[in-house]
């Protein structure tokens, strides 16, 4: 009986090729996470900067409105002071009796502190009135510290030609504001009166804010009175504004946390799935990026191609064509192995149908990992691909790749193997001699074929027999084991004619290797079989 197989993966340095793809996928995933985190962080920082700018502007606008209120309060009191001075000018006697002026000031000026009132007539000073020290309208009752440029001269002329000029201390007008602003850590500054005239026009004094260091910077707001030579300024530390904005920071953090979570489990999760190996495998199945190449199984004596080994390849956009060893070791441990095996069986079934149109005796084998051998879905997938009749699998051989430990005595494995054999399938052991529990497998389940690992074949004719795995005598031992268990042998990895001669001397009839052919496409297999048939007919 002749036979062949199709495999899902090669065994040529799978660790290096798999690590390359895994590392590339890991780098892509790390890059995606880094970019996502960076974008969220940048947006958060930009949002915080804009929000802080807006919050700072709002706070300064609020301070400006308060300052405007202070200036309005000063204007009203200075207007009232002017009315009081008019009353003094109208009613003040020539001898400027203190009691009468005190009566007028006490009656009209309840909120303005007056340092002195000068009464003039015809340009000459008649008298100067000073408030009693214990009077409530005395500047001595001001709670704010005395500073320069806080006194405003308020004058009014009576009908009798008398002019009264009050020296009003405006700092006292801001005392209640100073008290209320102190809790907000603000400082109120005042500039009253005019500087020297420039070009014939008086220049209002500018508020002189105290100098501060860069680490203690202050934001400043100044408002000038339109009616009186008074300017009021408010200075607030930038740290106060920052602290006020920081109270809103937890809300912003919560907002961006929700936004980041939605994006992470939404579009970012979709992108991560797509760039992950599982996502790329799903995409490859969907986009038909997988394809099969075939390595022939040759009958040594006649040179006939009695079967083919289908090698799964993956043609990716980024890495080009990948060998199975770059992704199958990972795939075997994932849930996608079932989907990939289904694809291999479906494609192999189509190709087998075409091959049997040329040679009805040709076989195809499907390589399955031990985990799938314990999955009852394997039989359903095989019957779906190759047909559901009783002999649907009589041209199919399932090879067991012993890269992992498996309990061949389990009820599930025994049931799957028996049902596969009941439909005509052959069972083979791949990489015999280097896997797990080869002999135990031969004793547990009925095996039809063993495929000797290429390390035994390539040791034939070698000069260095230092290790047991390289000793050619081991090949003879494998042949004896095969005869004892009544199974057939396929030698893998034949590359030289001397190796082929040694195999013939051991009685091995079937072999694979680059000495006969490298993996080729299905059309090349069909063409080779037809050429051999034409040569046979011609002879």
GROMACS .gro file of C-alpha atoms in nm, residues 35-454:
model
  420
   35UNK     CA    1   0.071   5.554   2.098
   36UNK     CA    2  -0.274   5.525   2.255
   37UNK     CA    3  -0.140   5.618   2.598
   38UNK     CA    4   0.064   5.901   2.449
   39UNK     CA    5  -0.233   6.040   2.256
   40UNK     CA    6  -0.457   6.024   2.563
   41UNK     CA    7  -0.187   6.190   2.773
   42UNK     CA    8  -0.125   6.464   2.515
   43UNK     CA    9  -0.497   6.533   2.478
   44UNK     CA   10  -0.529   6.538   2.856
   45UNK     CA   11  -0.241   6.782   2.895
   46UNK     CA   12  -0.368   7.007   2.615
   47UNK     CA   13  -0.717   6.995   2.763
   48UNK     CA   14  -0.579   7.081   3.110
   49UNK     CA   15  -0.375   7.371   2.970
   50UNK     CA   16  -0.677   7.511   2.786
   51UNK     CA   17  -0.902   7.456   3.085
   52UNK     CA   18  -0.650   7.618   3.321
   53UNK     CA   19  -0.624   7.916   3.087
   54UNK     CA   20  -1.003   7.949   3.079
   55UNK     CA   21  -1.032   7.902   3.456
   56UNK     CA   22  -0.757   8.159   3.515
   57UNK     CA   23  -0.932   8.404   3.284
   58UNK     CA   24  -1.261   8.345   3.466
   59UNK     CA   25  -1.098   8.405   3.805
   60UNK     CA   26  -0.923   8.719   3.685
   61UNK     CA   27  -1.249   8.841   3.532
   62UNK     CA   28  -1.416   8.782   3.865
   63UNK     CA   29  -1.139   8.978   4.038
   64UNK     CA   30  -1.175   9.254   3.783
   65UNK     CA   31  -1.549   9.275   3.850
   66UNK     CA   32  -1.477   9.296   4.222
   67UNK     CA   33  -1.222   9.568   4.156
   68UNK     CA   34  -1.474   9.759   3.947
   69UNK     CA   35  -1.706   9.736   4.248
   70UNK     CA   36  -1.433   9.879   4.469
   71UNK     CA   37  -1.377  10.169   4.230
   72UNK     CA   38  -1.753  10.236   4.219
   73UNK     CA   39  -1.758  10.240   4.598
   74UNK     CA   40  -1.470  10.488   4.607
   75UNK     CA   41  -1.641  10.707   4.343
   76UNK     CA   42  -1.965  10.720   4.539
   77UNK     CA   43  -1.789  10.817   4.860
   78UNK     CA   44  -1.576  11.080   4.689
   79UNK     CA   45  -1.892  11.221   4.532
   80UNK     CA   46  -2.044  11.232   4.878
   81UNK     CA   47  -1.731  11.401   5.009
   82UNK     CA   48  -1.770  11.669   4.741
   83UNK     CA   49  -2.127  11.734   4.861
   84UNK     CA   50  -2.000  11.758   5.217
   85UNK     CA   51  -1.733  12.008   5.114
   86UNK     CA   52  -1.997  12.216   4.940
   87UNK     CA   53  -2.192  12.223   5.266
   88UNK     CA   54  -1.877  12.325   5.455
   89UNK     CA   55  -1.805  12.602   5.204
   90UNK     CA   56  -2.161  12.732   5.233
   91UNK     CA   57  -2.194  12.713   5.608
   92UNK     CA   58  -1.846  12.753   5.746
   93UNK     CA   59  -1.811  13.078   5.949
   94UNK     CA   60  -1.517  13.296   5.894
   95UNK     CA   61  -1.353  13.181   6.214
   96UNK     CA   62  -1.381  12.814   6.109
   97UNK     CA   63  -1.521  12.692   6.434
   98UNK     CA   64  -1.420  12.328   6.474
   99UNK     CA   65  -1.751  12.221   6.621
  100UNK     CA   66  -1.959  12.330   6.324
  101UNK     CA   67  -1.728  12.169   6.063
  102UNK     CA   68  -1.715  11.854   6.274
  103UNK     CA   69  -2.095  11.857   6.284
  104UNK     CA   70  -2.119  11.886   5.904
  105UNK     CA   71  -1.854  11.618   5.843
  106UNK     CA   72  -2.001  11.386   6.104
  107UNK     CA   73  -2.348  11.426   5.955
  108UNK     CA   74  -2.253  11.376   5.586
  109UNK     CA   75  -1.935  11.167   5.585
  110UNK     CA   76  -2.004  10.843   5.770
  111UNK     CA   77  -1.763  10.627   5.567
  112UNK     CA   78  -1.489  10.861   5.448
  113UNK     CA   79  -1.172  10.919   5.654
  114UNK     CA   80  -1.056  11.280   5.634
  115UNK     CA   81  -0.707  11.390   5.729
  116UNK     CA   82  -0.791  11.762   5.717
  117UNK     CA   83  -1.017  12.020   5.556
  118UNK     CA   84  -0.873  12.344   5.427
  119UNK     CA   85  -1.105  12.642   5.397
  120UNK     CA   86  -0.995  12.902   5.143
  121UNK     CA   87  -1.129  13.237   5.037
  122UNK     CA   88  -0.995  13.446   4.750
  123UNK     CA   89  -0.701  13.209   4.715
  124UNK     CA   90  -0.592  13.243   5.075
  125UNK     CA   91  -0.626  12.984   5.346
  126UNK     CA   92  -0.874  13.094   5.608
  127UNK     CA   93  -0.836  12.796   5.838
  128UNK     CA   94  -0.750  12.428   5.849
  129UNK     CA   95  -0.975  12.182   6.023
  130UNK     CA   96  -0.843  11.854   6.155
  131UNK     CA   97  -1.068  11.582   6.288
  132UNK     CA   98  -1.042  11.483   6.652
  133UNK     CA   99  -0.818  11.180   6.703
  134UNK     CA  100  -1.101  10.978   6.852
  135UNK     CA  101  -1.351  11.064   6.576
  136UNK     CA  102  -1.483  10.775   6.365
  137UNK     CA  103  -1.417  10.968   6.045
  138UNK     CA  104  -1.050  11.015   6.137
  139UNK     CA  105  -0.796  10.832   5.922
  140UNK     CA  106  -0.654  10.689   6.240
  141UNK     CA  107  -0.942  10.441   6.242
  142UNK     CA  108  -0.828  10.284   5.909
  143UNK     CA  109  -0.728   9.922   5.947
  144UNK     CA  110  -0.516   9.918   5.632
  145UNK     CA  111  -0.152  10.029   5.649
  146UNK     CA  112  -0.068  10.378   5.539
  147UNK     CA  113   0.103  10.412   5.202
  148UNK     CA  114   0.187  10.686   4.958
  149UNK     CA  115  -0.052  10.818   4.694
  150UNK     CA  116  -0.371  10.732   4.877
  151UNK     CA  117  -0.497  11.084   4.956
  152UNK     CA  118  -0.736  11.255   4.713
  153UNK     CA  119  -0.810  11.629   4.728
  154UNK     CA  120  -1.186  11.689   4.705
  155UNK     CA  121  -1.287  12.054   4.670
  156UNK     CA  122  -1.617  12.239   4.643
  157UNK     CA  123  -1.698  12.613   4.619
  158UNK     CA  124  -1.987  12.782   4.795
  159UNK     CA  125  -2.189  13.075   4.678
  160UNK     CA  126  -1.998  13.308   4.904
  161UNK     CA  127  -1.667  13.247   4.726
  162UNK     CA  128  -1.545  13.012   5.000
  163UNK     CA  129  -1.373  12.690   4.883
  164UNK     CA  130  -1.348  12.382   5.105
  165UNK     CA  131  -1.082  12.124   5.022
  166UNK     CA  132  -1.088  11.783   5.195
  167UNK     CA  133  -0.784  11.559   5.211
  168UNK     CA  134  -0.971  11.225   5.185
  169UNK     CA  135  -0.776  10.911   5.268
  170UNK     CA  136  -0.907  10.658   5.012
  171UNK     CA  137  -0.728  10.365   5.172
  172UNK     CA  138  -0.987  10.368   5.446
  173UNK     CA  139  -1.262  10.320   5.189
  174UNK     CA  140  -1.107   9.986   5.090
  175UNK     CA  141  -1.068   9.852   5.443
  176UNK     CA  142  -1.374   9.621   5.427
  177UNK     CA  143  -1.260   9.493   5.091
  178UNK     CA  144  -0.914   9.433   5.221
  179UNK     CA  145  -1.059   9.224   5.502
  180UNK     CA  146  -1.279   9.019   5.270
  181UNK     CA  147  -1.006   8.973   5.010
  182UNK     CA  148  -0.753   8.858   5.264
  183UNK     CA  149  -0.925   8.523   5.291
  184UNK     CA  150  -0.878   8.488   4.917
  185UNK     CA  151  -0.509   8.572   4.957
  186UNK     CA  152  -0.540   8.880   4.739
  187UNK     CA  153  -0.370   9.215   4.786
  188UNK     CA  154  -0.539   9.546   4.702
  189UNK     CA  155  -0.325   9.839   4.596
  190UNK     CA  156  -0.427  10.199   4.543
  191UNK     CA  157  -0.294  10.492   4.342
  192UNK     CA  158  -0.455  10.829   4.402
  193UNK     CA  159  -0.386  11.173   4.256
  194UNK     CA  160  -0.191  11.275   3.948
  195UNK     CA  161   0.170  11.273   3.851
  196UNK     CA  162   0.328  11.574   3.690
  197UNK     CA  163   0.143  11.707   3.394
  198UNK     CA  164   0.265  11.598   3.055
  199UNK     CA  165   0.181  11.811   2.759
  200UNK     CA  166  -0.070  12.006   2.960
  201UNK     CA  167  -0.271  11.700   3.055
  202UNK     CA  168  -0.256  11.534   3.397
  203UNK     CA  169  -0.146  11.172   3.407
  204UNK     CA  170  -0.323  10.942   3.649
  205UNK     CA  171  -0.089  10.756   3.875
  206UNK     CA  172  -0.047  10.387   3.794
  207UNK     CA  173  -0.082  10.124   4.064
  208UNK     CA  174   0.265  10.022   4.177
  209UNK     CA  175   0.245   9.650   4.241
  210UNK     CA  176   0.530   9.515   4.453
  211UNK     CA  177   0.794   9.318   4.271
  212UNK     CA  178   0.782   8.939   4.310
  213UNK     CA  179   1.020   8.655   4.221
  214UNK     CA  180   0.950   8.414   3.935
  215UNK     CA  181   0.862   8.135   4.178
  216UNK     CA  182   0.608   8.359   4.350
  217UNK     CA  183   0.450   8.522   4.047
  218UNK     CA  184   0.129   8.722   4.086
  219UNK     CA  185  -0.153   8.796   3.848
  220UNK     CA  186  -0.252   9.162   3.853
  221UNK     CA  187  -0.575   9.346   3.771
  222UNK     CA  188  -0.607   9.728   3.777
  223UNK     CA  189  -0.917   9.946   3.723
  224UNK     CA  190  -0.911  10.328   3.691
  225UNK     CA  191  -1.188  10.558   3.804
  226UNK     CA  192  -1.341  10.768   3.529
  227UNK     CA  193  -1.443  11.053   3.763
  228UNK     CA  194  -1.162  11.069   4.016
  229UNK     CA  195  -0.786  11.031   4.002
  230UNK     CA  196  -0.803  10.690   4.169
  231UNK     CA  197  -0.681  10.350   4.050
  232UNK     CA  198  -0.743  10.024   4.234
  233UNK     CA  199  -0.537   9.713   4.168
  234UNK     CA  200  -0.572   9.356   4.291
  235UNK     CA  201  -0.279   9.116   4.298
  236UNK     CA  202  -0.332   8.744   4.349
  237UNK     CA  203  -0.061   8.473   4.354
  238UNK     CA  204  -0.060   8.240   4.055
  239UNK     CA  205  -0.049   7.951   4.299
  240UNK     CA  206  -0.392   8.057   4.427
  241UNK     CA  207  -0.530   8.042   4.075
  242UNK     CA  208  -0.364   7.705   4.025
  243UNK     CA  209  -0.513   7.573   4.350
  244UNK     CA  210  -0.857   7.693   4.245
  245UNK     CA  211  -0.822   7.513   3.912
  246UNK     CA  212  -0.680   7.198   4.080
  247UNK     CA  213  -1.014   7.153   4.255
  248UNK     CA  214  -1.158   7.074   3.910
  249UNK     CA  215  -0.879   6.830   3.824
  250UNK     CA  216  -1.048   6.514   3.967
  251UNK     CA  217  -1.345   6.575   3.737
  252UNK     CA  218  -1.114   6.603   3.436
  253UNK     CA  219  -0.923   6.289   3.536
  254UNK     CA  220  -1.251   6.099   3.574
  255UNK     CA  221  -1.369   6.225   3.235
  256UNK     CA  222  -1.055   6.113   3.057
  257UNK     CA  223  -1.051   5.784   3.249
  258UNK     CA  224  -1.399   5.710   3.116
  259UNK     CA  225  -1.297   5.820   2.766
  260UNK     CA  226  -0.980   5.609   2.778
  261UNK     CA  227  -1.172   5.306   2.907
  262UNK     CA  228  -1.431   5.335   2.631
  263UNK     CA  229  -1.158   5.364   2.367
  264UNK     CA  230  -0.952   5.082   2.524
  265UNK     CA  231  -1.238   4.834   2.519
  266UNK     CA  232  -1.375   4.971   2.190
  267UNK     CA  233  -1.164   5.063   1.887
  268UNK     CA  234  -0.828   4.999   2.058
  269UNK     CA  235  -0.936   4.648   2.157
  270UNK     CA  236  -1.041   4.584   1.798
  271UNK     CA  237  -0.704   4.705   1.670
  272UNK     CA  238  -0.519   4.494   1.928
  273UNK     CA  239  -0.711   4.188   1.819
  274UNK     CA  240  -0.629   4.260   1.457
  275UNK     CA  241  -0.255   4.301   1.511
  276UNK     CA  242  -0.230   4.006   1.752
  277UNK     CA  243  -0.129   3.667   1.613
  278UNK     CA  244  -0.481   3.535   1.661
  279UNK     CA  245  -0.620   3.836   1.479
  280UNK     CA  246  -0.370   3.795   1.197
  281UNK     CA  247  -0.453   3.424   1.167
  282UNK     CA  248  -0.825   3.501   1.150
  283UNK     CA  249  -0.753   3.764   0.889
  284UNK     CA  250  -0.537   3.518   0.693
  285UNK     CA  251  -0.819   3.262   0.692
  286UNK     CA  252  -1.065   3.531   0.584
  287UNK     CA  253  -0.839   3.676   0.313
  288UNK     CA  254  -0.715   3.337   0.188
  289UNK     CA  255  -0.352   3.415   0.271
  290UNK     CA  256  -0.279   3.051   0.356
  291UNK     CA  257  -0.175   2.815   0.079
  292UNK     CA  258  -0.027   2.466   0.045
  293UNK     CA  259   0.296   2.344  -0.111
  294UNK     CA  260   0.364   1.975  -0.161
  295UNK     CA  261   0.673   1.769  -0.082
  296UNK     CA  262   0.653   1.424  -0.247
  297UNK     CA  263   0.681   1.088  -0.074
  298UNK     CA  264   0.889   0.867  -0.306
  299UNK     CA  265   0.908   0.492  -0.348
  300UNK     CA  266   1.284   0.440  -0.342
  301UNK     CA  267   1.301   0.141  -0.578
  302UNK     CA  268   1.086   0.282  -0.860
  303UNK     CA  269   1.123   0.656  -0.798
  304UNK     CA  270   0.746   0.699  -0.821
  305UNK     CA  271   0.572   0.977  -0.632
  306UNK     CA  272   0.326   0.780  -0.426
  307UNK     CA  273   0.212   1.071  -0.218
  308UNK     CA  274   0.270   1.429  -0.122
  309UNK     CA  275   0.330   1.612   0.200
  310UNK     CA  276   0.135   1.936   0.199
  311UNK     CA  277   0.321   2.214   0.375
  312UNK     CA  278   0.113   2.505   0.497
  313UNK     CA  279   0.249   2.847   0.406
  314UNK     CA  280   0.132   3.193   0.504
  315UNK     CA  281   0.180   3.481   0.264
  316UNK     CA  282   0.166   3.792   0.484
  317UNK     CA  283   0.172   4.155   0.379
  318UNK     CA  284   0.445   4.247   0.625
  319UNK     CA  285   0.677   3.944   0.635
  320UNK     CA  286   0.614   3.786   0.298
  321UNK     CA  287   0.579   3.408   0.291
  322UNK     CA  288   0.615   3.247   0.634
  323UNK     CA  289   0.693   2.882   0.703
  324UNK     CA  290   0.451   2.709   0.936
  325UNK     CA  291   0.714   2.691   1.209
  326UNK     CA  292   0.679   3.067   1.251
  327UNK     CA  293   0.320   3.048   1.375
  328UNK     CA  294   0.198   2.689   1.422
  329UNK     CA  295   0.382   2.631   1.756
  330UNK     CA  296   0.175   2.921   1.891
  331UNK     CA  297  -0.134   2.812   1.702
  332UNK     CA  298  -0.126   2.461   1.850
  333UNK     CA  299  -0.188   2.609   2.193
  334UNK     CA  300  -0.469   2.838   2.082
  335UNK     CA  301  -0.834   2.780   2.000
  336UNK     CA  302  -0.764   2.864   1.634
  337UNK     CA  303  -0.591   2.532   1.569
  338UNK     CA  304  -0.929   2.375   1.496
  339UNK     CA  305  -1.016   2.642   1.237
  340UNK     CA  306  -0.674   2.613   1.073
  341UNK     CA  307  -0.694   2.233   1.058
  342UNK     CA  308  -1.039   2.264   0.902
  343UNK     CA  309  -0.894   2.489   0.633
  344UNK     CA  310  -0.605   2.248   0.568
  345UNK     CA  311  -0.840   1.949   0.539
  346UNK     CA  312  -1.080   2.140   0.314
  347UNK     CA  313  -0.800   2.252   0.081
  348UNK     CA  314  -0.628   1.912   0.091
  349UNK     CA  315  -0.958   1.742   0.002
  350UNK     CA  316  -0.995   1.964  -0.306
  351UNK     CA  317  -0.636   1.898  -0.411
  352UNK     CA  318  -0.667   1.524  -0.345
  353UNK     CA  319  -0.966   1.507  -0.575
  354UNK     CA  320  -0.761   1.658  -0.855
  355UNK     CA  321  -0.462   1.435  -0.781
  356UNK     CA  322  -0.674   1.120  -0.793
  357UNK     CA  323  -0.791   1.217  -1.139
  358UNK     CA  324  -0.428   1.156  -1.239
  359UNK     CA  325  -0.334   0.879  -0.994
  360UNK     CA  326  -0.616   0.713  -0.802
  361UNK     CA  327  -0.374   0.547  -0.557
  362UNK     CA  328  -0.222   0.862  -0.418
  363UNK     CA  329  -0.273   0.941  -0.050
  364UNK     CA  330  -0.280   1.259   0.152
  365UNK     CA  331  -0.217   1.287   0.524
  366UNK     CA  332  -0.329   1.548   0.775
  367UNK     CA  333  -0.095   1.631   1.059
  368UNK     CA  334  -0.272   1.698   1.391
  369UNK     CA  335  -0.133   1.788   1.734
  370UNK     CA  336  -0.223   1.565   2.031
  371UNK     CA  337  -0.466   1.824   2.166
  372UNK     CA  338  -0.683   1.784   1.856
  373UNK     CA  339  -0.670   1.408   1.870
  374UNK     CA  340  -0.864   1.442   2.195
  375UNK     CA  341  -1.125   1.664   2.027
  376UNK     CA  342  -1.429   1.492   1.880
  377UNK     CA  343  -1.472   1.784   1.635
  378UNK     CA  344  -1.174   1.648   1.439
  379UNK     CA  345  -1.381   1.363   1.297
  380UNK     CA  346  -1.671   1.592   1.204
  381UNK     CA  347  -1.435   1.830   1.026
  382UNK     CA  348  -1.268   1.543   0.838
  383UNK     CA  349  -1.599   1.398   0.719
  384UNK     CA  350  -1.716   1.746   0.616
  385UNK     CA  351  -1.402   1.798   0.407
  386UNK     CA  352  -1.357   1.451   0.254
  387UNK     CA  353  -1.713   1.321   0.252
  388UNK     CA  354  -1.938   1.135   0.494
  389UNK     CA  355  -1.948   0.781   0.356
  390UNK     CA  356  -1.782   0.487   0.525
  391UNK     CA  357  -1.470   0.494   0.307
  392UNK     CA  358  -1.435   0.870   0.283
  393UNK     CA  359  -1.098   0.870   0.458
  394UNK     CA  360  -0.937   0.569   0.288
  395UNK     CA  361  -0.691   0.801   0.110
  396UNK     CA  362  -0.616   1.008   0.419
  397UNK     CA  363  -0.351   0.955   0.685
  398UNK     CA  364  -0.359   1.149   1.013
  399UNK     CA  365  -0.013   1.207   1.153
  400UNK     CA  366   0.038   1.265   1.524
  401UNK     CA  367   0.300   1.526   1.603
  402UNK     CA  368   0.436   1.438   1.944
  403UNK     CA  369   0.557   1.777   2.057
  404UNK     CA  370   0.346   1.752   2.372
  405UNK     CA  371   0.262   1.482   2.621
  406UNK     CA  372  -0.075   1.320   2.563
  407UNK     CA  373  -0.262   1.036   2.727
  408UNK     CA  374  -0.326   0.799   2.439
  409UNK     CA  375  -0.510   0.566   2.674
  410UNK     CA  376  -0.782   0.821   2.749
  411UNK     CA  377  -1.133   0.729   2.641
  412UNK     CA  378  -1.171   1.035   2.416
  413UNK     CA  379  -0.846   0.970   2.225
  414UNK     CA  380  -0.926   0.603   2.183
  415UNK     CA  381  -1.277   0.687   2.056
  416UNK     CA  382  -1.156   0.949   1.805
  417UNK     CA  383  -0.882   0.718   1.672
  418UNK     CA  384  -1.119   0.423   1.636
  419UNK     CA  385  -1.382   0.632   1.456
  420UNK     CA  386  -1.121   0.775   1.217
  421UNK     CA  387  -0.996   0.424   1.137
  422UNK     CA  388  -1.354   0.303   1.093
  423UNK     CA  389  -1.387   0.550   0.804
  424UNK     CA  390  -1.067   0.419   0.640
  425UNK     CA  391  -0.809   0.666   0.776
  426UNK     CA  392  -0.450   0.564   0.850
  427UNK     CA  393  -0.269   0.674   1.167
  428UNK     CA  394   0.098   0.772   1.163
  429UNK     CA  395   0.359   0.894   1.412
  430UNK     CA  396   0.559   1.193   1.290
  431UNK     CA  397   0.919   1.275   1.394
  432UNK     CA  398   0.959   0.930   1.541
  433UNK     CA  399   1.251   0.908   1.781
  434UNK     CA  400   1.249   1.267   1.908
  435UNK     CA  401   0.891   1.314   2.034
  436UNK     CA  402   0.724   1.216   2.358
  437UNK     CA  403   0.643   0.853   2.438
  438UNK     CA  404   0.685   0.708   2.087
  439UNK     CA  405   0.689   0.352   2.210
  440UNK     CA  406   0.403   0.416   2.453
  441UNK     CA  407   0.196   0.548   2.164
  442UNK     CA  408   0.267   0.234   1.959
  443UNK     CA  409   0.144   0.024   2.249
  444UNK     CA  410  -0.168   0.236   2.317
  445UNK     CA  411  -0.323   0.291   1.974
  446UNK     CA  412  -0.310   0.113   1.640
  447UNK     CA  413  -0.050   0.290   1.424
  448UNK     CA  414   0.002   0.221   1.054
  449UNK     CA  415   0.313   0.426   0.978
  450UNK     CA  416   0.608   0.579   1.159
  451UNK     CA  417   0.807   0.863   1.005
  452UNK     CA  418   1.167   0.859   1.118
  453UNK     CA  419   1.296   1.201   1.213
  454UNK     CA  420   1.548   1.353   0.971
   0.00000   0.00000   0.00000
